[in-house]
Short mmCIF file of C-alpha atoms in Angstrom, two decimals:
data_model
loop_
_atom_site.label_atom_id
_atom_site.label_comp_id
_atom_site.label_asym_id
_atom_site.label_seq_id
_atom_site.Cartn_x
_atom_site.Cartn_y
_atom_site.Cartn_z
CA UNK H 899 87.24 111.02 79.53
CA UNK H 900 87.61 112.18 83.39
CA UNK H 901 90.87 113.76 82.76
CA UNK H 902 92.09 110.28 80.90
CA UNK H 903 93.99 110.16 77.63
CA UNK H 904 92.74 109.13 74.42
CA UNK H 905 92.25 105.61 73.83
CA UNK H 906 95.65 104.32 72.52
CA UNK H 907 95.54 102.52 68.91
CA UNK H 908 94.24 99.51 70.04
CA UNK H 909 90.71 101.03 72.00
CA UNK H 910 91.87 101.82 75.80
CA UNK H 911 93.89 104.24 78.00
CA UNK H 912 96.91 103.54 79.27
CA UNK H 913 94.45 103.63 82.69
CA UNK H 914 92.39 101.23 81.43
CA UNK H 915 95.83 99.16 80.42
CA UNK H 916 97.25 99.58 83.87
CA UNK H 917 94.12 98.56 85.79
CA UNK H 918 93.86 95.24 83.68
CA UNK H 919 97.46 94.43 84.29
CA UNK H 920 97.06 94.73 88.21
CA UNK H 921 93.71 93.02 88.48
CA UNK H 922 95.28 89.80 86.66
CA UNK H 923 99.29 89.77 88.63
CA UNK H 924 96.63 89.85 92.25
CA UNK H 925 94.79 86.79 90.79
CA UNK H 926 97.74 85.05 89.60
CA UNK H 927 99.84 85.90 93.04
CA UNK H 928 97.63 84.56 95.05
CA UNK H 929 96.85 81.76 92.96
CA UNK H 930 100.70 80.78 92.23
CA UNK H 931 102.57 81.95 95.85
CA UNK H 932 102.67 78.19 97.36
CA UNK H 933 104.33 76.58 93.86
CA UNK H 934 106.84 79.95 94.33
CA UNK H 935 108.01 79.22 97.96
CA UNK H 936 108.40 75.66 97.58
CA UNK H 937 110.58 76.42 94.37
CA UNK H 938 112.25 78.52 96.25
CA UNK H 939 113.08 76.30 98.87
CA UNK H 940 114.17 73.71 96.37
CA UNK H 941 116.78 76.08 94.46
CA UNK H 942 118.16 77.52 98.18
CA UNK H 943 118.93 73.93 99.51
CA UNK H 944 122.31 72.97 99.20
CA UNK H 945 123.63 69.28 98.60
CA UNK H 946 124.97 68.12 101.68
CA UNK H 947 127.46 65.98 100.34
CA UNK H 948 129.20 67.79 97.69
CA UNK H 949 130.28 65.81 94.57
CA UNK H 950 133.92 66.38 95.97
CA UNK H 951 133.30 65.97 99.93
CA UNK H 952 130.87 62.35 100.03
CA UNK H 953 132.28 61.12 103.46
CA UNK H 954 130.42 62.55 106.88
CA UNK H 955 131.61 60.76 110.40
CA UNK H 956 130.40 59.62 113.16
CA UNK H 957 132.47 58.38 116.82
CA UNK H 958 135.47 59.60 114.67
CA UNK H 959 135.15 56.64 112.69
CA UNK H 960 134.90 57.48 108.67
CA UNK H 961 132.03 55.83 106.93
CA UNK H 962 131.59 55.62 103.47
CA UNK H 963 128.30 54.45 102.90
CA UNK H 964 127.08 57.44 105.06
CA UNK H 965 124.62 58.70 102.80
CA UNK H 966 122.35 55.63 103.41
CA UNK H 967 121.78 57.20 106.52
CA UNK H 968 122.30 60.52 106.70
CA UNK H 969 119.72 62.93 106.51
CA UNK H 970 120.30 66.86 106.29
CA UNK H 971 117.79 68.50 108.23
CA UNK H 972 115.12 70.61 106.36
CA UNK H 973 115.87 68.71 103.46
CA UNK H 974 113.64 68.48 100.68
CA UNK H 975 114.09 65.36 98.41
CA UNK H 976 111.37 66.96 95.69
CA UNK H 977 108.19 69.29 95.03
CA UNK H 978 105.45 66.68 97.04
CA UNK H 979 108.21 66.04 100.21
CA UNK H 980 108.83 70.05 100.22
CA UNK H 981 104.89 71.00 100.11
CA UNK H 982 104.39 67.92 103.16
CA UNK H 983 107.36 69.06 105.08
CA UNK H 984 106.72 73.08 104.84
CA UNK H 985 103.01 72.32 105.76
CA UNK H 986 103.87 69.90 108.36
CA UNK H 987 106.57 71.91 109.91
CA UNK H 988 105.76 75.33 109.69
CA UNK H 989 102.13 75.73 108.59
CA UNK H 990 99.98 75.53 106.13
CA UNK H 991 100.21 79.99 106.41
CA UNK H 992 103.98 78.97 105.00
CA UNK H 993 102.95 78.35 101.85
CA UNK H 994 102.22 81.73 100.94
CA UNK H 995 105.22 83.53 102.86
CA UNK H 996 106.43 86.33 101.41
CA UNK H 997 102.92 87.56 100.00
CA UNK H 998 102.92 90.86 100.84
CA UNK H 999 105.83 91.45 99.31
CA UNK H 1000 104.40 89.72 96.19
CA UNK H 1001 101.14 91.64 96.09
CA UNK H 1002 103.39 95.19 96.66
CA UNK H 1003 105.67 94.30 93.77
CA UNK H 1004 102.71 92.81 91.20
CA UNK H 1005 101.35 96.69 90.95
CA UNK H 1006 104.55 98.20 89.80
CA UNK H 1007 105.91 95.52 87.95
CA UNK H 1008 102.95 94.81 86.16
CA UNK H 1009 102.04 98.39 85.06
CA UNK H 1010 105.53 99.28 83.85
CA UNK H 1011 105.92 96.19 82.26
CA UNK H 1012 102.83 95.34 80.34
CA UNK H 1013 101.98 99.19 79.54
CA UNK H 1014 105.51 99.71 78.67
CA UNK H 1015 105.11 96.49 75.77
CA UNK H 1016 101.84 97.24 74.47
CA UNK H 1017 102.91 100.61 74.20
CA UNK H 1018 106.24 99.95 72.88
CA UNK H 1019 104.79 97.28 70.81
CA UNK H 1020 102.32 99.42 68.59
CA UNK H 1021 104.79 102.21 68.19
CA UNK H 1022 107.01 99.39 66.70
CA UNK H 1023 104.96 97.86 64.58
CA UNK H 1024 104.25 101.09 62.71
CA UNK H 1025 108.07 102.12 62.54
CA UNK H 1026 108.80 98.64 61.60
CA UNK H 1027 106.98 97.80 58.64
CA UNK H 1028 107.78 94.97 57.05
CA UNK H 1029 109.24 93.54 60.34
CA UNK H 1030 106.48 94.05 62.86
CA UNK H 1031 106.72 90.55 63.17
CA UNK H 1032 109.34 91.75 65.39
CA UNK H 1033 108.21 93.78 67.46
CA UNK H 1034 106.64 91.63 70.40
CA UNK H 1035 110.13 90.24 71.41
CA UNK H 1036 111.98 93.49 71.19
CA UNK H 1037 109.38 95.54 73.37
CA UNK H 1038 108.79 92.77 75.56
CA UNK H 1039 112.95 92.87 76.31
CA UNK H 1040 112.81 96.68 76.32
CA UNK H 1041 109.60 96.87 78.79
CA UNK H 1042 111.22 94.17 81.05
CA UNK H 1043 114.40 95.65 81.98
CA UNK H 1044 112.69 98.42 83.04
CA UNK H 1045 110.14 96.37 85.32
CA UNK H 1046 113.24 94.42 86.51
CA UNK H 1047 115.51 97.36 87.57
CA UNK H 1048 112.30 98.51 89.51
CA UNK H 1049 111.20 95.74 91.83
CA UNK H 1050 114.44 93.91 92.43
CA UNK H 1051 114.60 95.31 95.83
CA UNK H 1052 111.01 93.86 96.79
CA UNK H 1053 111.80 90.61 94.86
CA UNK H 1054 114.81 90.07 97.05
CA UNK H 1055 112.66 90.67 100.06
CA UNK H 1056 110.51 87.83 99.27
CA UNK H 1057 113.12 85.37 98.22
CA UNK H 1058 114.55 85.68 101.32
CA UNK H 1059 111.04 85.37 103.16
CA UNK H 1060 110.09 82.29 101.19
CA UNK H 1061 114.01 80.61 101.48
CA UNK H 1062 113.05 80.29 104.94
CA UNK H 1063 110.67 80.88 108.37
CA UNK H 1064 111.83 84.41 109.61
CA UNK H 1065 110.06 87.25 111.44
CA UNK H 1066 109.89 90.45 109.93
CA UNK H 1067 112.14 91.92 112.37
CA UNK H 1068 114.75 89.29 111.48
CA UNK H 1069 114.28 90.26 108.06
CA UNK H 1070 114.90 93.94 109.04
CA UNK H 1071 117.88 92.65 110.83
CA UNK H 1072 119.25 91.03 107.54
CA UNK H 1073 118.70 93.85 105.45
CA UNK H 1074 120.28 96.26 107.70
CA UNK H 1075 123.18 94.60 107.97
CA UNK H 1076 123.96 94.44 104.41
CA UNK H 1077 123.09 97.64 103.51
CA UNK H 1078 125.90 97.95 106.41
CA UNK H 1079 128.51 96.01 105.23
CA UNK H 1080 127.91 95.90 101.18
CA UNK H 1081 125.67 99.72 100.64
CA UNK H 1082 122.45 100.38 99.04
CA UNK H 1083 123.52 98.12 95.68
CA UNK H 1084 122.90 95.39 97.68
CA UNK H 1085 119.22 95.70 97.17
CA UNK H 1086 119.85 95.06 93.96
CA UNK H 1087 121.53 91.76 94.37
CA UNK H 1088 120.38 89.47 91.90
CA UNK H 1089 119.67 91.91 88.96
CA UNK H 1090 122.25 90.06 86.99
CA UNK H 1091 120.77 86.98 86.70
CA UNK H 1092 116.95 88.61 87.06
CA UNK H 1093 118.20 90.42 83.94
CA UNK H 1094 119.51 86.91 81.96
CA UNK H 1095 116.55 85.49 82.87
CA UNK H 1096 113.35 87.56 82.59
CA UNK H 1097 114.85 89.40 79.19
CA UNK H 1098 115.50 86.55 77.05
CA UNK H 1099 112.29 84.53 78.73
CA UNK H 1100 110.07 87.89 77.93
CA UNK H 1101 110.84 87.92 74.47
CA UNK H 1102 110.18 84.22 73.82
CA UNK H 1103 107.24 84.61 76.06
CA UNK H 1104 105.70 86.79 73.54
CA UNK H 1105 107.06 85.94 70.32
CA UNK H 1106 105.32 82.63 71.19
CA UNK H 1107 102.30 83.89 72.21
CA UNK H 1108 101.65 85.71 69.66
CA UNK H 1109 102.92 83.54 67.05
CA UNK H 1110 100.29 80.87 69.19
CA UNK H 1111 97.56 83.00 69.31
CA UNK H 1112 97.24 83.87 65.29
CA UNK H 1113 97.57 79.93 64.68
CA UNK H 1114 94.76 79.18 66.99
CA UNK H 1115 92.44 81.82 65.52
CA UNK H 1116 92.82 80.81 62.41
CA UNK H 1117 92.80 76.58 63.39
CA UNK H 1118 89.31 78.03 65.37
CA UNK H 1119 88.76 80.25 62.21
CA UNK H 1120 87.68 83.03 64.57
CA UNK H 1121 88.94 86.89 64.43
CA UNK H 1122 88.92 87.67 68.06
CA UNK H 1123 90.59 85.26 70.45
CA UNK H 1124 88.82 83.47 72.78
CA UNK H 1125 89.51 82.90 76.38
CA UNK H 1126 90.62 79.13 75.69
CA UNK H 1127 92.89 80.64 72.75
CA UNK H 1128 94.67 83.01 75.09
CA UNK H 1129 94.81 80.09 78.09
CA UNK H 1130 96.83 77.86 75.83
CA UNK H 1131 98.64 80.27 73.97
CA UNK H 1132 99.95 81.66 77.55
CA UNK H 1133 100.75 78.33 79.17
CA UNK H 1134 102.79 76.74 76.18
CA UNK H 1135 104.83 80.03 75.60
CA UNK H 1136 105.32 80.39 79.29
CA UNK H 1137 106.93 76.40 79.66
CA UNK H 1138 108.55 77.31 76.80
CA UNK H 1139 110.51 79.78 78.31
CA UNK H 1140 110.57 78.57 81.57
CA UNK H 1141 112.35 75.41 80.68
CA UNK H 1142 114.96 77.82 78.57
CA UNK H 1143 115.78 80.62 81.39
CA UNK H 1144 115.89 77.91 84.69
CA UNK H 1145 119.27 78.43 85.94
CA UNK H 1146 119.07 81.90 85.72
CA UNK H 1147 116.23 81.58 88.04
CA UNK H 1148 118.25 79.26 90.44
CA UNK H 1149 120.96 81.37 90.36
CA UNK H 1150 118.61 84.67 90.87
CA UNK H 1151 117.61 82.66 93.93
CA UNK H 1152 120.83 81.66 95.49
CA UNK H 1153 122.06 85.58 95.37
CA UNK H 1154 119.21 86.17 97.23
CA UNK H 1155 118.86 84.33 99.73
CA UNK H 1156 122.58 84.59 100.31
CA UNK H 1157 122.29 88.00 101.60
CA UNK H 1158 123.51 88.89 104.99
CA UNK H 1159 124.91 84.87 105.38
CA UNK H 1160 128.39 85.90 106.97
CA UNK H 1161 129.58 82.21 105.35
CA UNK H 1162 128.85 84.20 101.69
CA UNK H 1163 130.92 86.99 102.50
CA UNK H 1164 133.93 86.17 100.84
CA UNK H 1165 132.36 84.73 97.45
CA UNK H 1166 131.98 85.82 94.05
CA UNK H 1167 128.55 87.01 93.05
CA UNK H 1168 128.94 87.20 89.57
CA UNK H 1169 126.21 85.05 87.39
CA UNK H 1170 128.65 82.94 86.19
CA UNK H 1171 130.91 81.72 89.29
CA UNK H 1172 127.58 81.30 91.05
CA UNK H 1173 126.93 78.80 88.33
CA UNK H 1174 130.03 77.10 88.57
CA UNK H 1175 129.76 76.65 92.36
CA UNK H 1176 126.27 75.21 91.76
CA UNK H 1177 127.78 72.63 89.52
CA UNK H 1178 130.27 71.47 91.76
CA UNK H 1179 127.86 71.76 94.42
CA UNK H 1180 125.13 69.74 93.03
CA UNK H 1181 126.54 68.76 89.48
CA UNK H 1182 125.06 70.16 86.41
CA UNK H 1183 121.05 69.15 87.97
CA UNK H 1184 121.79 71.48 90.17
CA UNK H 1185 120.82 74.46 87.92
CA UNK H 1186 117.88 73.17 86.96
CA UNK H 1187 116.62 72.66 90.78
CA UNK H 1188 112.94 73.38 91.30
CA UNK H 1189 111.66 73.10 87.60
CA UNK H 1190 108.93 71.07 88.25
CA UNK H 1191 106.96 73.58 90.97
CA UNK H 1192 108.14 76.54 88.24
CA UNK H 1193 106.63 74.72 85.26
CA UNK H 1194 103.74 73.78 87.43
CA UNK H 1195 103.84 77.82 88.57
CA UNK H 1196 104.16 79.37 85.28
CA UNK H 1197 101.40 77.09 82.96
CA UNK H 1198 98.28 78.64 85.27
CA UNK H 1199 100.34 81.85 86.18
CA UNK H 1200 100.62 83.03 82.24
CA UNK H 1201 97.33 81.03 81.67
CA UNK H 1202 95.93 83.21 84.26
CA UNK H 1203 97.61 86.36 83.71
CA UNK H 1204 96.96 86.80 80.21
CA UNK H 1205 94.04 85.73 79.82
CA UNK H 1206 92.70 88.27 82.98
CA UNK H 1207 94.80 90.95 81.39
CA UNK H 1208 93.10 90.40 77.66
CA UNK H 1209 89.26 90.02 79.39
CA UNK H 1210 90.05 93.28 81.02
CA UNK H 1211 91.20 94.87 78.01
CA UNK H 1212 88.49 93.73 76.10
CA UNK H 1213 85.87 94.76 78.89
CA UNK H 1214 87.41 98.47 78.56
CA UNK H 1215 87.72 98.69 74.73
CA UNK H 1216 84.03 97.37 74.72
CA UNK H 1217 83.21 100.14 76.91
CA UNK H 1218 84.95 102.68 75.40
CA UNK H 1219 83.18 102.02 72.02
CA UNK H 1220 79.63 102.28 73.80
CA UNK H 1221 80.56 105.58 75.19
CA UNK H 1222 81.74 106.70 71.87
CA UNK H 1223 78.41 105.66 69.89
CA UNK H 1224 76.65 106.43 72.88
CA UNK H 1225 76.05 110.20 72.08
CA UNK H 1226 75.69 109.37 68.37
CA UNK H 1227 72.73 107.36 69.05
CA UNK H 1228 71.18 109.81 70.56
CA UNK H 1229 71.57 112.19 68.11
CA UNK H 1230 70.32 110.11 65.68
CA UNK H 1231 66.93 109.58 67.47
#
């Protein structure tokens, strides 16, 4: 097959696997960017009154009631005011900042991650026997630490781009002087959380989906899931998990965009004390900032994704098969 493997047990080369991954992360990036950068503005913003700290003044005189009138710059008070103030303010183009970032790191990630589980996945299934049932949440874990030790670098990159407007050169700026000040681990900043997050929500991502996608076949009594099968089964695992792994995500997101802030210096970075200053920050809401753009994200994103990624493999097993019964046909006549 052009220097290809064999197809892998379930019809396709790993090729063919890779090829179907990337074509559905482009769709779904460019599809999903705008719900990402306003939930990324959401999670950066900090409360600018404190639980602890709720008096501001003004002439020197203290007023209590100050919050009636206050208003923090830049402040979004929820998903519709960010997507109207971002638009308004900086662009309509804003909206999908930090893109090319996204489309660099959806080729990698994608091909390690969802060759790594379907590859993982049928190896375990055999091994596992009885247990195969298994299988999906454990290679899904295994196959996404990988991915995540991988792009972390580009995923801080566009945090930071979507936290706020910046040149590129300012970015350069920011990233130089960390690597300065903290070394090359700083890239990594936010693999921690990235880790608690994306582990635990790959393995319930797939356990579900899975688990989804055998009910619906057999409430459809079909063999072969359809494209509405895989569309549900994707979107319900996906808010599933979402809603689950959230403050990870907000605190992925504040250890991002922290980088190179000289007031973030002197704190803690560990998961943990970054969620304890969230929830003196903001109280315990605070860590579940921007879960209404990420569930609105995620539904089409995994709707999207997997369904794009199970067309394509379908498309290549289908012609795999043709080319295989191809040359027996002829024979035969």
């Amino acid at each position: 097959m052009s220097g290809q493997s064999p197809p892998a047990g379930d019809g396709i080369t790993p090729f063919q696997r890779m090829v179907a991954s990337c074509s559905g992360a482009i769709i779904t990036s460019l599809c999903v960017t705008p719900l990402d950068v306003v939930r990324v503005r959401l999670q950066s913003q900090k409360n600018p009154f404190p639980k602890e700290k709720c008096f501001a003044y003004c002439n020197g005189l203290e007023n209590g009631n100050s919050r009636a009138w206050y208003k923090a710059p830049g402040h979004f008070n929820g998903t519709l005011d960010a997507f109207v103030k971002i638009v308004r303010h900086e662009g309509i183009k804003a909206l999908w900042s930090g893109l090319p970032p996204t489309l660099v790191m959806a080729v990698p990630s994608t091909v390690i991650y969802f060759t790594c589980y379907d590859q993982l996945c049928l190896a375990l299934r055999v091994r596992m026997g009885d247990r195969a049932q298994e299988a999906p949440p454990l290679a899904a874990a295994i196959a996404r630490v990988c991915s995540v030790t991988v792009i972390t670098p580009l995923e801080l990159v566009r945090t930071k781009m979507q936290s706020r407007k910046m040149s590129y050169r300012e970015l350069t700026d920011c990233i130089r002087s960390a690597v300065q000040m903290e070394g090359w681990l700083s890239l990594w900043r936010g693999w921690g959380p990235m880790i608690y997050r994306d582990v635990p929500f790959s393995a319930m991502y797939w356990y579900n989906y899975e688990k989804g996608k055998t009910w619906l076949c057999e409430w459809y009594n079909t063999r072969e899931p359809t494209f509405t099968i895989t569309s549900i089964s994707g979107s319900v695992s996906g808010i599933i998990a979402s809603l689950l792994t959230l403050p990870f995500d907000v605190v992925k997101t504040r250890r991002q965009v922290e980088l190179g802030e000289l007031q973030a210096k002197n704190l803690s970075y560990s998961t943990f004390s970054v969620m304890s200053r969230i929830v003196a920050q903001d109280g315990f809401g605070g860590l579940f900032k921007g879960c209404l753009p990420r569930l609105i994200k995620v539904a089409p994103g995994c709707a999207i994704m997997i369904s794009t990624y199970e067309f394509g493999k379908a498309f290549f097993r289908k012609q795999n098969q043709e080319k295989i019964l191809s040359p027996l046909q002829t024979s035969n006549t």
